[in-house]
Coordinates of C-alpha atoms in Angstrom, one line a residue:
X1 CA 37.4 -12.2 7.3
X2 CA 35.3 -12.2 10.6
X3 CA 35.8 -10.7 13.7
X4 CA 34.2 -12.4 16.3
X5 CA 33.3 -10.8 19.9
X6 CA 32.4 -13.8 22.0
X7 CA 29.8 -13.1 25.1
X8 CA 30.0 -15.1 27.9
X9 CA 26.7 -14.6 29.7
X10 CA 25.1 -16.0 33.0
X11 CA 21.8 -14.8 33.3
X12 CA 18.5 -14.3 31.3
X13 CA 18.5 -11.4 29.0
X14 CA 15.3 -10.2 27.4
X15 CA 16.7 -10.1 23.7
X16 CA 17.2 -12.8 21.3
X17 CA 16.5 -16.3 22.4
X18 CA 16.3 -19.3 20.0
X19 CA 12.4 -19.4 20.1
X20 CA 10.6 -21.5 17.9
X21 CA 9.2 -18.8 15.4
X22 CA 12.1 -16.8 15.2
X23 CA 14.1 -13.9 16.9
X24 CA 11.8 -11.6 19.0
X25 CA 11.8 -7.9 17.9
X26 CA 13.7 -7.1 21.1
X27 CA 16.7 -8.2 19.1
X28 CA 16.5 -5.6 16.3
X29 CA 18.7 -3.5 17.8
X30 CA 21.3 -5.5 20.2
X31 CA 21.5 -8.7 18.6
X32 CA 22.3 -10.7 21.5
X33 CA 21.1 -14.3 22.6
X34 CA 18.2 -13.6 25.6
X35 CA 18.8 -16.9 27.6
X36 CA 21.5 -18.3 29.5
X37 CA 24.3 -20.5 28.4
X38 CA 27.8 -19.9 27.5
X39 CA 30.0 -19.6 24.0
X40 CA 33.1 -20.9 23.0
X41 CA 36.4 -19.0 21.9
X42 CA 36.4 -20.2 18.4
X43 CA 32.8 -20.5 16.6
X44 CA 32.8 -22.6 13.9
X45 CA 30.5 -20.2 12.0
X46 CA 30.9 -17.6 9.5
X47 CA 28.9 -14.9 6.9
X48 CA 29.8 -15.0 3.7
X49 CA 28.6 -12.6 1.0
X50 CA 28.6 -12.4 -3.1
X51 CA 29.4 -10.3 -4.7
X52 CA 31.3 -8.1 -2.2
X53 CA 30.4 -4.9 -3.8
X54 CA 27.0 -3.1 -4.3
X55 CA 25.3 -0.2 -6.3
X56 CA 21.5 1.0 -5.8
X57 CA 19.3 -2.0 -6.2
X58 CA 21.8 -4.3 -6.6
X59 CA 21.4 -8.1 -5.2
X60 CA 23.6 -10.1 -2.7
X61 CA 23.9 -13.8 -2.0
X62 CA 24.4 -13.7 1.8
X63 CA 24.7 -17.2 3.3
X64 CA 25.4 -18.1 7.2
X65 CA 27.2 -21.7 7.6
X66 CA 28.4 -23.8 10.1
X67 CA 32.5 -24.8 9.3
X68 CA 33.5 -29.0 10.0
X69 CA 29.8 -29.8 9.8
X70 CA 28.9 -27.5 12.9
X71 CA 24.7 -27.1 13.2
X72 CA 22.9 -24.1 14.7
X73 CA 19.2 -23.3 15.5
X74 CA 19.1 -19.8 15.5
X75 CA 20.2 -16.8 13.8
X76 CA 19.6 -13.4 13.2
X77 CA 21.4 -11.6 10.5
X78 CA 21.4 -7.7 9.3
X79 CA 23.5 -5.7 6.8
X80 CA 24.6 -2.4 8.7
X81 CA 26.8 0.4 8.0
X82 CA 30.5 0.3 9.4
X83 CA 30.2 3.5 10.5
X84 CA 30.8 3.1 14.9
X85 CA 27.5 2.3 16.6
X86 CA 25.7 1.7 13.8
X87 CA 22.3 0.1 14.6
X88 CA 20.3 0.3 11.7
X89 CA 19.4 -2.5 9.4
X90 CA 20.1 -1.4 5.6
X91 CA 18.5 -3.2 2.8
X92 CA 16.2 -5.8 2.6
X93 CA 15.9 -9.5 2.2
X94 CA 14.2 -12.0 0.6
X95 CA 14.0 -15.6 -1.2
X96 CA 15.5 -17.2 2.5
X97 CA 16.0 -20.7 2.4
X98 CA 13.9 -23.4 4.5
X99 CA 13.7 -23.1 8.1
X100 CA 14.7 -19.3 8.1
X101 CA 12.5 -15.9 7.2
X102 CA 12.5 -12.0 7.1
X103 CA 11.7 -9.9 9.9
X104 CA 10.7 -6.3 10.7
X105 CA 13.3 -4.1 12.6
X106 CA 12.9 -0.4 11.4
X107 CA 11.3 -1.6 8.3
X108 CA 9.9 -4.5 6.6
X109 CA 12.4 -7.3 5.4
X110 CA 15.1 -6.0 7.1
X111 CA 16.3 -8.8 8.7
X112 CA 17.2 -12.1 8.3
X113 CA 16.5 -14.8 11.2
X114 CA 15.4 -18.4 11.7
X115 CA 11.8 -19.7 11.7
X116 CA 12.1 -23.0 13.5
X117 CA 14.4 -24.6 16.1
X118 CA 15.6 -27.5 13.6
X119 CA 19.4 -28.1 13.3
X120 CA 20.6 -26.2 10.1
X121 CA 24.1 -26.5 8.6
X122 CA 23.5 -23.6 6.0
X123 CA 21.1 -20.9 5.5
X124 CA 21.2 -18.7 2.4
X125 CA 19.3 -15.4 1.4
X126 CA 19.4 -12.7 -0.9
X127 CA 19.9 -9.1 0.1
X128 CA 18.5 -6.1 -1.9
X129 CA 20.7 -2.9 -1.3
X130 CA 18.4 0.3 -1.2
X131 CA 18.6 3.3 -4.0
X132 CA 21.1 5.2 -2.5
X133 CA 24.7 5.4 -1.2
X134 CA 24.9 3.9 2.4
X135 CA 28.9 3.7 2.1
X136 CA 30.4 0.9 2.8
X137 CA 28.2 -2.1 4.8
X138 CA 28.8 -5.4 6.7
X139 CA 26.6 -8.4 7.5
X140 CA 26.2 -8.6 11.3
X141 CA 24.5 -11.8 12.8
X142 CA 24.1 -13.6 16.1
X143 CA 24.2 -17.5 16.0
X144 CA 22.6 -20.3 18.7
X145 CA 24.0 -23.4 18.4
X146 CA 22.5 -25.3 20.9
X147 CA 19.5 -24.6 22.8
X148 CA 18.4 -25.6 26.2
X149 CA 15.8 -24.2 28.7
X150 CA 17.9 -25.4 31.6
X151 CA 20.8 -22.8 31.0
X152 CA 23.4 -25.0 29.1
X153 CA 22.6 -22.9 26.2
X154 CA 25.7 -22.4 23.2
X155 CA 25.4 -19.3 21.2
X156 CA 27.6 -16.8 19.7
X157 CA 27.4 -13.0 18.9
X158 CA 29.3 -10.4 16.8
X159 CA 29.8 -12.4 13.6
X160 CA 30.7 -10.2 10.7
X161 CA 31.1 -10.5 7.0
X162 CA 33.7 -9.0 4.9
X163 CA 33.2 -5.5 4.4
X164 CA 30.4 -5.0 1.5
X165 CA 32.0 -2.1 -0.7
X166 CA 29.7 0.3 -2.3
X167 CA 30.7 1.0 -6.0
X168 CA 27.7 2.7 -7.7
X169 CA 27.6 6.7 -8.4
X170 CA 27.8 9.0 -5.8
X171 CA 24.4 10.4 -6.0
X172 CA 21.3 8.1 -5.9
X173 CA 19.8 8.1 -9.2
X174 CA 16.8 10.7 -10.1
X175 CA 13.7 9.3 -9.6
X176 CA 11.7 12.0 -11.2
X177 CA 10.7 13.2 -14.3
X178 CA 13.2 16.1 -15.2
X179 CA 12.7 16.0 -19.0
X180 CA 11.1 19.7 -18.9
X181 CA 13.7 21.0 -17.2
X182 CA 16.3 19.3 -19.3
X183 CA 14.4 20.8 -22.7
X184 CA 14.4 24.2 -21.2
X185 CA 17.8 24.3 -20.4
X186 CA 19.2 23.4 -23.8
X187 CA 16.8 25.8 -25.2
X188 CA 18.5 28.7 -23.1
X189 CA 21.9 27.2 -24.2
X190 CA 21.0 27.1 -28.1
X191 CA 19.3 30.8 -27.7
X192 CA 22.4 32.0 -26.0
X193 CA 24.9 30.8 -28.2
X194 CA 22.6 32.4 -31.0
X195 CA 22.7 36.0 -29.3
X196 CA 26.7 35.3 -29.2
X197 CA 26.7 34.9 -32.6
X198 CA 24.5 37.4 -33.7
X199 CA 26.8 39.9 -31.8
X200 CA 30.1 38.6 -33.1
X201 CA 29.0 39.6 -36.5
X202 CA 28.6 43.4 -35.6
X203 CA 31.9 43.9 -33.9

């Protein structure tokens, strides 16, 4: 399900640390922890979604959870295109569980992260799809399991949900009122058919 890329960092990087008020906006692109520490090879965390398909405006339940009772302190989660190198968040989050919040990265509520340093075993949020075909997506996440200003923090990056597959219409729904053009098209069609019928009577 999840493809995990584990990074071992030995120097402080100015991006996502387990800040008490949530991830900084500097982490919006890299989703990378910004403090010294290390990580293991088998992260006890997963990102799950339900359902695993979406259309324009659909809502998806996203869950970040520890396995085997593992707890975490900080997270940052985004929906992104499966296209290689994509770093732009897609859709919006809402209905975040206690200890988490929405974050502005590019657009309001496009990212989900922690809001305090308390230990958590599970966090949930609702993700809403845009009114357009964004292709197949996945939810990408980083997590801080343990935080210490002394350099013994434990964190993981590159966590990824299963694919969120687009199954809506090929084109986004038309949002403007086109009733006038529809009536005009019908009138033209009716006049054309009537003309053909009249001509046919004289042939």
